[in-house]
Every structure is written in structure tokens, then in C-alpha cells.
Short mmCIF file of C-alpha atoms and ligand atoms in Angstrom, two decimals:
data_model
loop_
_atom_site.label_atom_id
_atom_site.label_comp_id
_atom_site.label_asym_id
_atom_site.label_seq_id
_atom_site.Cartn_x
_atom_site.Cartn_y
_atom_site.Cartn_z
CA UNK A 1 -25.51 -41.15 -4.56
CA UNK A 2 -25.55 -40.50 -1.18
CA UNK A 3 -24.17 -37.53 -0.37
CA UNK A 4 -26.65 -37.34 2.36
CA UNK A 5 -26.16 -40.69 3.65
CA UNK A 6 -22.56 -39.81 3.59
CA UNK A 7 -23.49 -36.79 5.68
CA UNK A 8 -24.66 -39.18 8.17
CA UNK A 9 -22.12 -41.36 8.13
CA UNK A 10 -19.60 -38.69 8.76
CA UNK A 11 -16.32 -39.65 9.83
CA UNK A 12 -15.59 -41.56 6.40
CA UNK A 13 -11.86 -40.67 5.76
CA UNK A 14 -10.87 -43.57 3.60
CA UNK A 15 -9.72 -42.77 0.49
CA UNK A 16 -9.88 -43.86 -3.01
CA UNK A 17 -10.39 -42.87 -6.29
CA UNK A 18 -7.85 -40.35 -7.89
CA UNK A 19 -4.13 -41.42 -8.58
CA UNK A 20 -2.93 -41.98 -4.84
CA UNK A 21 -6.00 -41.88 -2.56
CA UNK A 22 -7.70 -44.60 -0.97
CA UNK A 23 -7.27 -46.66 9.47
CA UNK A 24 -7.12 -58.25 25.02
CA UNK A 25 -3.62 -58.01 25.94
CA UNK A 26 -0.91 -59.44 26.56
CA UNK A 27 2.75 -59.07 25.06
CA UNK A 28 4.23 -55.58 26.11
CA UNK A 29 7.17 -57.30 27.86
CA UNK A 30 7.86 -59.41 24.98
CA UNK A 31 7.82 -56.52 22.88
CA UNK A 32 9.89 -54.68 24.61
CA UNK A 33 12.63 -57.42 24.66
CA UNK A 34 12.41 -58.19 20.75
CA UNK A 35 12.74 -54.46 20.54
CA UNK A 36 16.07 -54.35 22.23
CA UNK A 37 17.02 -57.28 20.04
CA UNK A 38 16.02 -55.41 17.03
CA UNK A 39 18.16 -52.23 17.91
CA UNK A 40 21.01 -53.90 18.14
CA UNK A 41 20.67 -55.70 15.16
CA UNK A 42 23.67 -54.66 12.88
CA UNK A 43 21.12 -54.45 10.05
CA UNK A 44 18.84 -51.72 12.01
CA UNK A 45 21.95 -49.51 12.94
CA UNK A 46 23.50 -49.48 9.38
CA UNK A 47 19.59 -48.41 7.91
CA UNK A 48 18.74 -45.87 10.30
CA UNK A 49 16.46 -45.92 13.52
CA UNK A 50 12.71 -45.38 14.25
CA UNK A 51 10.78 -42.86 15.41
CA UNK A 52 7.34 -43.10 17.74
CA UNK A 53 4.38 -41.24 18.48
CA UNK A 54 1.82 -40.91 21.04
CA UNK A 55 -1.60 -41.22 19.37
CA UNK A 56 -4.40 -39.69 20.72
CA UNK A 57 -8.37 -39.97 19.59
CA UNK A 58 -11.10 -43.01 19.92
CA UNK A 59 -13.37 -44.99 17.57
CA UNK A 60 -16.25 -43.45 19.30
CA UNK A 61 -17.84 -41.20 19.56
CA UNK A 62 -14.50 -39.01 18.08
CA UNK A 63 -14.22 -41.35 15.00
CA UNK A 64 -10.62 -41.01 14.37
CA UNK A 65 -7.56 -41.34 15.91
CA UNK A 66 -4.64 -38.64 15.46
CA UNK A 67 -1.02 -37.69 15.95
CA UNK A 68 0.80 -34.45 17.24
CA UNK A 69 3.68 -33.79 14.81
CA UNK A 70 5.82 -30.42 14.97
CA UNK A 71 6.49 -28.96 11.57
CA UNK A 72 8.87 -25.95 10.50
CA UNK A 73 11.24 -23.46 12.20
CA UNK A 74 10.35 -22.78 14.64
CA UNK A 75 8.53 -25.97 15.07
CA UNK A 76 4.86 -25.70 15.77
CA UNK A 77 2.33 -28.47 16.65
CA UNK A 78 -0.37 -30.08 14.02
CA UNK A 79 -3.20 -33.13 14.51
CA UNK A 80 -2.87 -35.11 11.54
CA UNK A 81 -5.62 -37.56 11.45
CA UNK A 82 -3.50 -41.19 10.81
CA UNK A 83 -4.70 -42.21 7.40
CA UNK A 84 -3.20 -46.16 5.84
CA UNK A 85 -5.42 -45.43 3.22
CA UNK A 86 -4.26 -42.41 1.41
CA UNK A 87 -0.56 -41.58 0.72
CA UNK A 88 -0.41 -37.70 0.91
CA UNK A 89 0.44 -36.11 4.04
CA UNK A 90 -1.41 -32.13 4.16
CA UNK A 91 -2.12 -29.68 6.30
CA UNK A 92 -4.54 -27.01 6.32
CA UNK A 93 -2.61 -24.19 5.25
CA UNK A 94 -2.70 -20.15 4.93
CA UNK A 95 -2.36 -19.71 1.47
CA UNK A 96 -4.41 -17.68 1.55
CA UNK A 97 -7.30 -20.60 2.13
CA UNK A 98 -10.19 -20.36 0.29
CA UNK A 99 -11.85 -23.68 2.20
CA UNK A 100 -10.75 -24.73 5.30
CA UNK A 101 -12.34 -26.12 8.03
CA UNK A 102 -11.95 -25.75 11.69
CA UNK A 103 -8.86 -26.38 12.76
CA UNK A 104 -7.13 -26.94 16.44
CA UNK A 105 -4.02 -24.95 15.66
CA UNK A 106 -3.59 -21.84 13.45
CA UNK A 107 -3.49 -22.77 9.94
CA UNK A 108 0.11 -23.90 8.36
CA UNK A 109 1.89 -20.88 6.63
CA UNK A 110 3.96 -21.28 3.75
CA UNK A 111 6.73 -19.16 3.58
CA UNK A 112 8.79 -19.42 -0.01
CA UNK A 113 8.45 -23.34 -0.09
CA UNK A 114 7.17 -24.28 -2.96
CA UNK A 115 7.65 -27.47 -4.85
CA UNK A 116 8.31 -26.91 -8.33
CA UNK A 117 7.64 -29.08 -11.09
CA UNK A 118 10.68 -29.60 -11.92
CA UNK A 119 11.26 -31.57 -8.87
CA UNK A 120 11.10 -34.82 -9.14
CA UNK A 121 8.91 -35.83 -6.38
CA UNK A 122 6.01 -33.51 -8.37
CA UNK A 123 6.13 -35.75 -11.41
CA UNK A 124 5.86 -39.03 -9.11
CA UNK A 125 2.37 -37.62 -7.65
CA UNK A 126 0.62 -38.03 -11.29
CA UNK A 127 -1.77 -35.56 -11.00
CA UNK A 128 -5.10 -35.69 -12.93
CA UNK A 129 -5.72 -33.05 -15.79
CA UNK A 130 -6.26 -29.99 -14.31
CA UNK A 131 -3.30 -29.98 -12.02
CA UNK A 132 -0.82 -30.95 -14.40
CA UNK A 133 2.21 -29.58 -14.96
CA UNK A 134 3.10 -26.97 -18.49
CA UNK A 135 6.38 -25.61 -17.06
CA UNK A 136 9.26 -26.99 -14.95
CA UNK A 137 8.86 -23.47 -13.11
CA UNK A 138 5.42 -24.24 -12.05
CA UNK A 139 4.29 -24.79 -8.52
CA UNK A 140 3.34 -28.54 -8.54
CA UNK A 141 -0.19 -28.79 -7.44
CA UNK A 142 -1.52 -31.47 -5.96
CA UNK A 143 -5.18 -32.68 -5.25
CA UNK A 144 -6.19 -35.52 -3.43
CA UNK A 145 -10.16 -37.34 -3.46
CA UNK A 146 -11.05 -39.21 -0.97
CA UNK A 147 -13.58 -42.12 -0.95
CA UNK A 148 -16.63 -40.69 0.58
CA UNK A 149 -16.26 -37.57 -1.54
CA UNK A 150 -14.33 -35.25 0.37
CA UNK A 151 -11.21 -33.82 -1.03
CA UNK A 152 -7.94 -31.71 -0.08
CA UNK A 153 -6.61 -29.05 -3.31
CA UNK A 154 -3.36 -27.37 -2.94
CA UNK A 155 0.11 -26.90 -3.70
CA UNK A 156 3.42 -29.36 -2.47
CA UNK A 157 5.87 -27.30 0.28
CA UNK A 158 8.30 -28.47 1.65
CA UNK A 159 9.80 -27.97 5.48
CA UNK A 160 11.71 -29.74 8.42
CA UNK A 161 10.10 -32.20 10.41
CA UNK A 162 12.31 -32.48 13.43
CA UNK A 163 11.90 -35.90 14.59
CA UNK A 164 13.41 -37.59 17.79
CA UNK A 165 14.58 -41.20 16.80
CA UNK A 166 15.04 -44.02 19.11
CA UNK A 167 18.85 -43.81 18.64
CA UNK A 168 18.65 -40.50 20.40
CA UNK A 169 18.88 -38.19 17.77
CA UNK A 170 16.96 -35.36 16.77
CA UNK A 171 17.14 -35.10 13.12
CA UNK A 172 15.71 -32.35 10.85
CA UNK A 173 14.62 -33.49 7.57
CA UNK A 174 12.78 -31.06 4.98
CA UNK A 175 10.32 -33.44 3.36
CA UNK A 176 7.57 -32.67 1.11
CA UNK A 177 3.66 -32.04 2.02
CA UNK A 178 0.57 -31.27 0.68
CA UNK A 179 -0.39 -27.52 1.76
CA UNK A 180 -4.10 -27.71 1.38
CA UNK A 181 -6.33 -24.52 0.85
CA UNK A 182 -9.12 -25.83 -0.61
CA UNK A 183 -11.18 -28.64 1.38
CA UNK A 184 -14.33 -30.37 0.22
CA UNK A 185 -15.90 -31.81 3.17
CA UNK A 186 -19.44 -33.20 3.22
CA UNK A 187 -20.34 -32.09 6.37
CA UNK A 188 -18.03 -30.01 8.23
CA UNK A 189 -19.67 -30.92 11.52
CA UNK A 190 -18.62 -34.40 10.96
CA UNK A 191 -15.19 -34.14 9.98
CA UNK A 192 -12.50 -34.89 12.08
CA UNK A 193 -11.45 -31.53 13.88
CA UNK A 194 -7.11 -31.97 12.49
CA UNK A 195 -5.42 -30.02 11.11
CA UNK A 196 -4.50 -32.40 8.15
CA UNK A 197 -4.23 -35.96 7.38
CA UNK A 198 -0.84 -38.13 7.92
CA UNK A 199 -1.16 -40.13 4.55
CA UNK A 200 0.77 -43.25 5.46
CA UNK A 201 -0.85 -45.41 2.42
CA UNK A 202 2.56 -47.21 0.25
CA UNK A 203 2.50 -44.99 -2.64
CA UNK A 204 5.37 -42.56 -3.60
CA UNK A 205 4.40 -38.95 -1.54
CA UNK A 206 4.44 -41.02 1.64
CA UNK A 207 6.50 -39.09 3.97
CA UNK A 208 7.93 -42.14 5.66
CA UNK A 209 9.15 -43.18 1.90
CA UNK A 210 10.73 -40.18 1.87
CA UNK A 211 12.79 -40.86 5.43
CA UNK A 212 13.92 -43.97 3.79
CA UNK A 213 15.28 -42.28 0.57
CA UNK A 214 17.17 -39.83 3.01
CA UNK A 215 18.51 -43.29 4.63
CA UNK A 216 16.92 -42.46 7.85
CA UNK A 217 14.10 -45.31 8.25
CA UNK A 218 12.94 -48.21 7.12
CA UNK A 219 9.59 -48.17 4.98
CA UNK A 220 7.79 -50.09 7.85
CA UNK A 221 4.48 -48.38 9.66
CA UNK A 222 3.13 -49.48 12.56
CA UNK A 223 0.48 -48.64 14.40
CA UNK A 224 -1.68 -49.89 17.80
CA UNK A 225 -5.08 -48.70 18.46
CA UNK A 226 -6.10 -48.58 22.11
CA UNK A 227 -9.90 -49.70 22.22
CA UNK A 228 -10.13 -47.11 25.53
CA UNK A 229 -9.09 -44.40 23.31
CA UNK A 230 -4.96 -43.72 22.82
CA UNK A 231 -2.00 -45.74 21.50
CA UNK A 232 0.84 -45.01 19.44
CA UNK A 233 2.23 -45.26 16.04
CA UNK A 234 5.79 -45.54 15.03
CA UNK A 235 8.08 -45.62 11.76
CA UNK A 236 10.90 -48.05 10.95
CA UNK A 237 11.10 -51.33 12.35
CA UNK A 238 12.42 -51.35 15.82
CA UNK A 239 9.33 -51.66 17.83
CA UNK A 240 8.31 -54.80 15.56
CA UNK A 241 8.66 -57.81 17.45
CA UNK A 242 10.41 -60.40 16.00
CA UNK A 243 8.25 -63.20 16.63
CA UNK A 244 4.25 -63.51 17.02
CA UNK A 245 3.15 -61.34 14.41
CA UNK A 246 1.05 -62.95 11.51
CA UNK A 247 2.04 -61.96 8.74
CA UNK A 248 0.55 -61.80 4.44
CA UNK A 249 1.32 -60.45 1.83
CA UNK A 250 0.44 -57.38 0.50
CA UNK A 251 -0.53 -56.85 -3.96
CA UNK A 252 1.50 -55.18 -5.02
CA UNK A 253 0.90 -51.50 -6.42
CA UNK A 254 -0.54 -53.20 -9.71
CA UNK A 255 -2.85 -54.50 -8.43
CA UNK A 256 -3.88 -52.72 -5.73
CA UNK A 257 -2.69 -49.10 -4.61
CA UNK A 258 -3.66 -49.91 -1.04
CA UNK A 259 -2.90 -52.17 1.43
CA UNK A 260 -4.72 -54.98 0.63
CA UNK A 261 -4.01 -58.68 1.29
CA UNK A 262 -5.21 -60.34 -1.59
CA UNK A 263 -9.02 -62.43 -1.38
CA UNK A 264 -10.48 -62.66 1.73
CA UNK A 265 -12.39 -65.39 3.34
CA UNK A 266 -15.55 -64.19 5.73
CA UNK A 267 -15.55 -66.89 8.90
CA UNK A 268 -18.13 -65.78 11.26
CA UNK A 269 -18.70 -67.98 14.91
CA UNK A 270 -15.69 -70.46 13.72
CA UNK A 271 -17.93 -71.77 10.72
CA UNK A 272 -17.18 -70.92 7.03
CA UNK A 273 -20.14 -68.10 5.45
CA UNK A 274 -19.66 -69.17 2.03
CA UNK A 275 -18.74 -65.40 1.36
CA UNK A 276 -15.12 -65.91 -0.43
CA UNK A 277 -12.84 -63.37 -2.71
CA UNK A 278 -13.07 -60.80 -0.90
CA UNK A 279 -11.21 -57.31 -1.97
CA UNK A 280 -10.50 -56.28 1.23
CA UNK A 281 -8.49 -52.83 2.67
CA UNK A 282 -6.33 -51.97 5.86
CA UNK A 283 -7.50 -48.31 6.28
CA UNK A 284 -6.98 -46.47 9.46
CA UNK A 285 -8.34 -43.56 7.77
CA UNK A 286 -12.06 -45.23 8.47
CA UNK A 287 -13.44 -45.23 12.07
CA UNK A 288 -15.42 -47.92 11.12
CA UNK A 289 -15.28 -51.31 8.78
CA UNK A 290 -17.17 -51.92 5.79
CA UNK A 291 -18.39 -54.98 3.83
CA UNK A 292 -19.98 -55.01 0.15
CA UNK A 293 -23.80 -56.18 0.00
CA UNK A 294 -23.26 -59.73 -0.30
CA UNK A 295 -20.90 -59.93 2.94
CA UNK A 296 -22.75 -57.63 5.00
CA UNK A 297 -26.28 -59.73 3.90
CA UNK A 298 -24.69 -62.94 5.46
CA UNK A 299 -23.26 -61.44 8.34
CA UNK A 300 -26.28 -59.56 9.06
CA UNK A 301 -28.59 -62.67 9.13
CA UNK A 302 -25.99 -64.85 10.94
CA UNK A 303 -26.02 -62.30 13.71
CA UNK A 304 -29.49 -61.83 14.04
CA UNK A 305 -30.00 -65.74 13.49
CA UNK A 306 -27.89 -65.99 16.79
CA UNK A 307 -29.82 -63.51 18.35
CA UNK A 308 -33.31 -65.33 18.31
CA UNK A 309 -34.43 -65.92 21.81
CA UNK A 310 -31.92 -63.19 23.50
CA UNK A 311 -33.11 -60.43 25.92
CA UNK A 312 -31.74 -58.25 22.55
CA UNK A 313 -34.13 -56.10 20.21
CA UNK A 314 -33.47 -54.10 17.54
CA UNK A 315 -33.64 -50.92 17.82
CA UNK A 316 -33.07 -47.79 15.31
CA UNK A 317 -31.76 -45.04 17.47
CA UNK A 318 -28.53 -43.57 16.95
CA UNK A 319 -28.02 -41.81 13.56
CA UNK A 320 -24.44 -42.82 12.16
CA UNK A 321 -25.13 -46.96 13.60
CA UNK A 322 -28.47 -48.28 11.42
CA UNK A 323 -28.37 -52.10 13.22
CA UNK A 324 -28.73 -51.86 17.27
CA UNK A 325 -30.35 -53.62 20.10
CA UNK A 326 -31.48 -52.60 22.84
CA UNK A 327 -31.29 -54.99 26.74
CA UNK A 328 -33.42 -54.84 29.03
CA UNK A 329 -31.46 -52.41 30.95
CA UNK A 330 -29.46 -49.94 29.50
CA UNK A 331 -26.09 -51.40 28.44
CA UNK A 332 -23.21 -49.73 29.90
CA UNK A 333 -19.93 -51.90 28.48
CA UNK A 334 -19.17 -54.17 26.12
CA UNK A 335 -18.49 -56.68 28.70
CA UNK A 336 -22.38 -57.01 29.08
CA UNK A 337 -23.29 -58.06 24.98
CA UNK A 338 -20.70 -59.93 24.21
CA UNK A 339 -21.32 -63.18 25.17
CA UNK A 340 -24.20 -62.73 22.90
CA UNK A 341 -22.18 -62.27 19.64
CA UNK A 342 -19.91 -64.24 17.73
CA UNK A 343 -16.06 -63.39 16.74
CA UNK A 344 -15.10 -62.75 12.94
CA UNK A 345 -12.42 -63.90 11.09
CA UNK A 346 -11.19 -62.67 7.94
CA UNK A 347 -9.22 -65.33 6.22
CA UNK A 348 -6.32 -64.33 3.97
CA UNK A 349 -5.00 -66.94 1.31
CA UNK A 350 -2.61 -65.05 -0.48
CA UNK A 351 0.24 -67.66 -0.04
CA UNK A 352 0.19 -68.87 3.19
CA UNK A 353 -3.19 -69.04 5.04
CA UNK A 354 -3.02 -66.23 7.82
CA UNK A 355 -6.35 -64.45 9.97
CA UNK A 356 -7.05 -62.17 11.28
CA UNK A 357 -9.30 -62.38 14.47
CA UNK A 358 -11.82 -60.04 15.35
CA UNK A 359 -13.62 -60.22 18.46
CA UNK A 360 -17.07 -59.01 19.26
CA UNK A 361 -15.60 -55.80 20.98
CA UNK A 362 -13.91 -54.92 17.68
CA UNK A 363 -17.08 -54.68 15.79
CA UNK A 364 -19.42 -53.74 18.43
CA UNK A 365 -19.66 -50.33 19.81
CA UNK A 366 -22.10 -49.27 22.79
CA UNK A 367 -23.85 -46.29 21.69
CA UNK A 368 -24.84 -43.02 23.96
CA UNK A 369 -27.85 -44.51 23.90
CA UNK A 370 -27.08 -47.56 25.89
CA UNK A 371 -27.82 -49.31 23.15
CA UNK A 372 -25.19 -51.91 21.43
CA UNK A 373 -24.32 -51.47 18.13
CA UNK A 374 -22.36 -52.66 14.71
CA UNK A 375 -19.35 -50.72 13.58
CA UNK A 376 -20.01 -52.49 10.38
CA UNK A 377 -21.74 -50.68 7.78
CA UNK A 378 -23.15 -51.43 4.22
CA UNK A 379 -20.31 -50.07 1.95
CA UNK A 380 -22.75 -50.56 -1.08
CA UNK A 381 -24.49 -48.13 0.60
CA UNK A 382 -21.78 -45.42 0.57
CA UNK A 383 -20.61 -46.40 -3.10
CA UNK A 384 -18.04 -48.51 -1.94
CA UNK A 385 -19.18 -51.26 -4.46
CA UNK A 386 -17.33 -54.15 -4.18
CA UNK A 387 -14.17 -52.55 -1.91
CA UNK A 388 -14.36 -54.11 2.13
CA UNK A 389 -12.76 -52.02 4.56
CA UNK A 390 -11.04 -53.13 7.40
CA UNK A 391 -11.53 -49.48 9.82
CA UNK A 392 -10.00 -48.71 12.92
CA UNK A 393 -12.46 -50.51 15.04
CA UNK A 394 -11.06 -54.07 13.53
CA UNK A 395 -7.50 -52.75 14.47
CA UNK A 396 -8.01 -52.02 18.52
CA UNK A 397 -5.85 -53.72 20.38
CA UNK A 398 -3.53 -55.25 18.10
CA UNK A 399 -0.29 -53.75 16.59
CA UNK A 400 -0.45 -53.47 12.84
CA UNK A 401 2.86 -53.16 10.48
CA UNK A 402 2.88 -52.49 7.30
CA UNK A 403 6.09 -53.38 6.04
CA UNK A 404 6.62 -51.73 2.87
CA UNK A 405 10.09 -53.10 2.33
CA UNK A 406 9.00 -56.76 2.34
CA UNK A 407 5.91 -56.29 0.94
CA UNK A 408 4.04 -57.81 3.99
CA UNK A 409 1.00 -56.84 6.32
CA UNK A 410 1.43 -58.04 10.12
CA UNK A 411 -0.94 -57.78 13.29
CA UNK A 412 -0.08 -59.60 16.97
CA UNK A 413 -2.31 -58.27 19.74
CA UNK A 414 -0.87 -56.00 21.79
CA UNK A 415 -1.62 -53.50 24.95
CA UNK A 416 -1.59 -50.59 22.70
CA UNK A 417 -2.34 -48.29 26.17
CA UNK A 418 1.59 -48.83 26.98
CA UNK A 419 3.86 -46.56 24.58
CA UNK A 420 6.67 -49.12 24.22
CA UNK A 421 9.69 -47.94 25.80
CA UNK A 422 12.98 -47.78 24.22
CA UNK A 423 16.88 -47.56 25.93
CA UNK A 424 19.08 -45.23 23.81
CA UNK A 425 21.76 -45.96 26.48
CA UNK A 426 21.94 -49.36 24.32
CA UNK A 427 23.56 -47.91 21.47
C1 NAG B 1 20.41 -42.33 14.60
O1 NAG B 1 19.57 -42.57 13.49
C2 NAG B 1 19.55 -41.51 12.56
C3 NAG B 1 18.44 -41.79 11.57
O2 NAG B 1 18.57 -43.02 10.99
C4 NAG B 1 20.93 -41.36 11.94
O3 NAG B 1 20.94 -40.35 10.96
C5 NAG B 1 21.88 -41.00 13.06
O4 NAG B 1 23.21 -40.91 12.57
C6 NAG B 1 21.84 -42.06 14.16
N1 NAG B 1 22.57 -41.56 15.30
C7 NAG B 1 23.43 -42.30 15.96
C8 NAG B 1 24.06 -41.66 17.16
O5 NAG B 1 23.71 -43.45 15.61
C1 NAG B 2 -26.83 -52.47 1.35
O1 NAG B 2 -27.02 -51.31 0.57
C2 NAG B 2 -27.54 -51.58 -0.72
C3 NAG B 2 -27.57 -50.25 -1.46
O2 NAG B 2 -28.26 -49.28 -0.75
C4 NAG B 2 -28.92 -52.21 -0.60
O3 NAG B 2 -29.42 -52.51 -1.87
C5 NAG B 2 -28.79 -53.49 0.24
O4 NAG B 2 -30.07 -54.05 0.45
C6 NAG B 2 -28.14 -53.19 1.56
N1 NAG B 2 -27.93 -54.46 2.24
C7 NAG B 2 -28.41 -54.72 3.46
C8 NAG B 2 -28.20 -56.09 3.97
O5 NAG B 2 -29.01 -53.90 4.12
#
């Protein structure tokens, strides 16, 4: 299939496949309160504290958003692209590396770090023939494939991660990661420029798993997607706020190795599509979101439909967007379409109804061009089959947990451009 569509696609870091692999405004004072509540909640002091990151990157045109973490001793710096989709954390690494692509920081150096087989985090990552294990004194290989073809082959290290939590400590935990010295990308120009992927997906290499088996954090991720490019991301649950969040539940591992809510109803302009039973995916790993043929058929002629007699055309113009219009002037922010498109909702009915609102500037994307366009694509196209992403550009603006030890998915909008603040003086 389409290698070469995925070539123009580019930017298509979700994950599937192989054993693990598969990314307004209101509320920042409220959060900040329910945060304070939370750290002093006898609960969140006996399990640990959180950490947070500042995240850095944009929808577009960078496609991704990433993370500085600090790695080793001495520490140095790496841009892990933040990936809900997959589980395994890597880094481009010098072992020597046969495939690696352009990196922003020297490549990762391993220096008498192996994982052995014998470990039992190695056995947990089920790796596919090849890579298996014969002896307990092997290194434990790793290889991870991700859904729009591109893979990462290496070997697990392990090193410290120092890591300042909200309690005020600086903790150094050694936790396990993929040193990767063989990458298959499509199209090197179109991959994101990190150093490695942050694989923050539920299965059992997740490094925040492995902070909660050291008793450090709770297996809760959030994260919050500035729409002007920024945000943050944190671990554990202090920054959750306690009330406002929607929440569903997640399948479990079973029956689904990602985050997925169970079936989805498509709502489009407050009115029921008839598209129903949906398999749909939380992956930050994806700049954009991605329906199957049938849901992306309906929402295609609803929008147009609603379109008919609007100083819109279509027009074909930028590579990686297929469906744009063009104004009559050039369009210059989102605030100037809008009004001419319709908000989604994506109706969850796993249990308890909960949506998820998504308004026209989280699907919509002006173009260099000045053109407007969809950040939805045709996953059929891509292979996807019958697998609907939900991509970063549904998750601007809002603050998404995914709270592993309850087995729930959350979102509350949120002003993801203020890195909540937090008072170790409390403690
Ligand atoms: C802060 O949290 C960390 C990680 O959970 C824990 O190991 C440490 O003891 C805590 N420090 C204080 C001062 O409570
Ligand atoms: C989506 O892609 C599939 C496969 O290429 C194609 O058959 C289908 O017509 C496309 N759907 C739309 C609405 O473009």
C-alpha cells in the first residue's frame, strides 16, 4: 500500500501492529486549587508525588509535540516525541547506529547497560521471532513497528532519569529504555526531528509503569496540548482536578492494547450521522485524526453539504491536507472559517454516556497557503482499516488523563499555555 501516500502524509507516528505498538479556556485557577487539594490528600503522599514537563512543538506545520527529558550521569538533554499510542520509550542511540536519523542532540551512548534476558522486564516486552530470547545471558532486544510503517530496532538499557517531583525531590531512578540503532522511517524529511519517542501507551515497558512499581507515581498520564503551539505533560495524579473532567472507561488490554474507549458514536452539527461502533484511539503520537471510509464519507458530505452557498471553494493545494477551501481573501486565522463549520462530537457509550467535544478549530487547520483545511484524513487510505484515531489536533486545549490505575480516560478543557503551578512549601 501506500508507502508513498504515507510519504506524504509524513508525520504519522501512531503505532500499531507488533506486540506493544500502536497523541477555549477557562479553568487554570480551578485547577490549581483541586491540585493543592490533591497534594494533600493522605492517599497522594503515602503513593508518591508527580512530576511535570514543559512540552514544546505544534500540530502545524511541526506535526508533533515533544518533551525535554535529561537521561544518565551526567544528565544530558533528549526530545522525545510524546507518543499515547505506543508503550516503549527509545532513544536514538550510539551503538554503533546503523540507521538513525537526524537528531537535535548527540546520539544516546550506552555504556555497559544492557538489559539481559534474564531480567524480567525483557520477558514482559514479548518480542516477535527474531528478537527472542535463547539464553538468560542474552541482551534482550527489542523492536518496535509503528502504524504507518516506520519502526525503531535495538537493544533495552537501562539508566537514571533524574526527575524533580512536585514534593520537591529530585529522585534518580534507573529505568529501562529502548536504545534504538536501527530506524525505518518512510521519509526522513518528514519525521519528527527527536531524538526518540516517550512511549506513554498502558502496556508493560511504559516508563511511568515502571515509577509506579518503584512506588514513586501513580500510573496516571496527563497531558494538555496548547493549540498556539506548547503545553505540558505530567505523571501521577496531582495536577488532575478533582472535579470537571469527563470521564470513560478504557478496554481493557484484551481487548484493546491502546487507549480506546469502547464504540464510538459520530455526532456532527448536534445531529446524530448514523455512523455508530466506532473503534476509536487516543494517540498523541498522530498530529492529525483519522476516521475509517465509512465515517470520513459522512463527515465529508455533511461538511461540504453545509458549505453550499459559502464564499468557500475547494481547493487542492497543500500536499499532506487533500480537502481545502479557499475565501475570497486569503484566510489568515481560524477565527475567520469557523463560523462556517460545524463542531464534532464523538460519543462514548461504554457505561455511562460521556463526549467528547470537538470544535471546528480542533479539526481545522489554516494552511501556508491561506487556505483552510481538515486535519482529518482517510485512515483507509493509510491502511488504517477500520482503526479511528483521535490525533493531537482533537486534544488542543483540553487536558487529557489517562488513568491507568482506574482504568479510565478523562478530558476537561483547559488553558494548556499556563504550566500549572505547584507549592512544595505545602508539604
Ligand atoms: C516525594 O515523592 C517521592 C516520589 O514519590 C518520594 O520518594 C519522596 O520520599 C517524597 N519526598 C518527600 C519529602 O516527601
Ligand atoms: C478513503 O480511502 C479509500 C481507500 O483509498 C477510498 O476507497 C475511499 O473512497 C476514500 N474515501 C473518501 C471519502 O475519499
Amino acid at each position: 500500500m501506500a508507502d508513498s501516500e504515507m510519504d506524504k502524509k509524513g508525520q504519522l507516528m501512531f503505532v500499531l501492529v507488533l506486540a506493544l505498538s500502536f497523541r477555549g479556556c477557562s479553568s487554570a485557577a480551578n485547577l490549581q486549587q483541586s491540585m493543592r487539594k490533591q497534594t494533600l490528600s493522605p492517599d497522594a503522599i503515602r503513593f508518591g508525588s508527580s512530576v511535570l514537563f514543559q512540552i514544546q512543538g505544534k500540530v502545524y506545520p511541526d506535526g508533533y509535540y515533544y518533551v525535554s527529558l535529561n537521561v544518565g550521569q551526567p544528565p544530558k538533554p533528549y526530545y522525545l516525541d510524546i507518543d499515547t499510542g505506543s508503550d516503549l520509550t527509545w532513544l536514538q542511540c550510539d551503538a554503533p547506529c546503523s540507521s538513525c536519523t537526524e537528531a537535535p542532540h548527540p546520539l544516546y551512548r550506552p555504556n555497559n547497560n544492557l538489559v539481559f534476558c534474564k531480567d524480567p522486564l525483557c520477558s514482559s516486552f514479548n518480542l516477535p521471532g527474531d528478537h527472542k530470547c535463547e539464553t538468560p545471558e542474552d541482551q534482550c532486544d527489542y523492536e518496535v513497528e509503528y502504524a504507518d510503517h516506520c519502526s525503531s530496532l535495538g537493544v533495552l538499557v537501562k539508566d537514571i532519569f533524574p526527575l524533580q517531583f512536585t514534593n520537591g525531590s529530585l529522585l534518580r531512578p534507573r529505568l529501562a529504555f529502548g536504545c534504538g540503532y536501527d530506524q525505518l522511517v518512510s521519509d526522513a524529511n518528514s519525521y519528527p526531528p527527536t531524538d526518540g519517542v516517550l512511549g506513554l501507551g498502558k502496556g508493560k515497558s511504559s516508563i511511568v509503569l515502571q515509577l509506579h512499581d518503584l512506588g514513586l507515581t501513580r500510573n496516571v498520564i496527563g497531558h494538555c496540548f496548547s493549540g498556539r503551539g506548547g503545553g505540558f505533560l505530567f505523571f501521577g495524579e496531582d495536577f488532575v482536578p478533582s472535579s470537571g473532567v469527563v470521564w470513560t472507561p478504557m478496554l481493557p488490554s484484551s481487548l484493546n492494547k491502546h487507549y480506546s474507549p469502547g464504540p464510538t458514536e459520530l455526532i456532527f452539527g448536534g445531529q446524530p450521522t448514523g455512523v455508530k461502533g466506532l473503534s476509536v484511539v487516543f494517540d498523541s503520537g498522530s498530529s492529525y485524526s483519522y476516521f475509517n471510509s465509512q465515517a470520513y464519507q459522512a463527515f465529508l458530505s455533511l461538511v461540504r453539504k453545509d458549505l453550499i452557498g459559502k464564499p468557500l471553494r475547494e481547493a487542492h493545494d497543500d500536499p499532506t491536507l487533500p480537502v481545502c477551501w479557499k475565501g475570497t481573501k486569503l484566510f489568515k486565522s481560524i477565527c475567520h472559517v469557523k463560523d462556517y463549520f460545524k463542531p464534532i462530537v464523538l460519543s462514548f457509550q461504554n457505561g455511562r454516556e460521556a463526549q467528547l467535544e470537538i470544535p471546528p478549530e480542533a479539526y481545522l487547520i489554516i494552511a501556508s497557503r491561506g487556505t483552510v483545511c481538515l486535519g482529518i484524513l482517510n485512515g483507509t487510505e493509510v491502511g488504517l482499516e477500520n482503526l479511528n484515531i483521535i490525533g493531537d489536533i482533537w486534544l488542543q486545549d483540553k487536558m487529557v488523563i489517562y488513568d491507568n490505575e482506574k482504568q479510565q480516560i478523562g478530558w476537561t478543557p483547559a488553558d494548556c499555555d499556563r504550566l500549572p503551578k505547584f507549592e512544595t512549601t505545602l508539604l
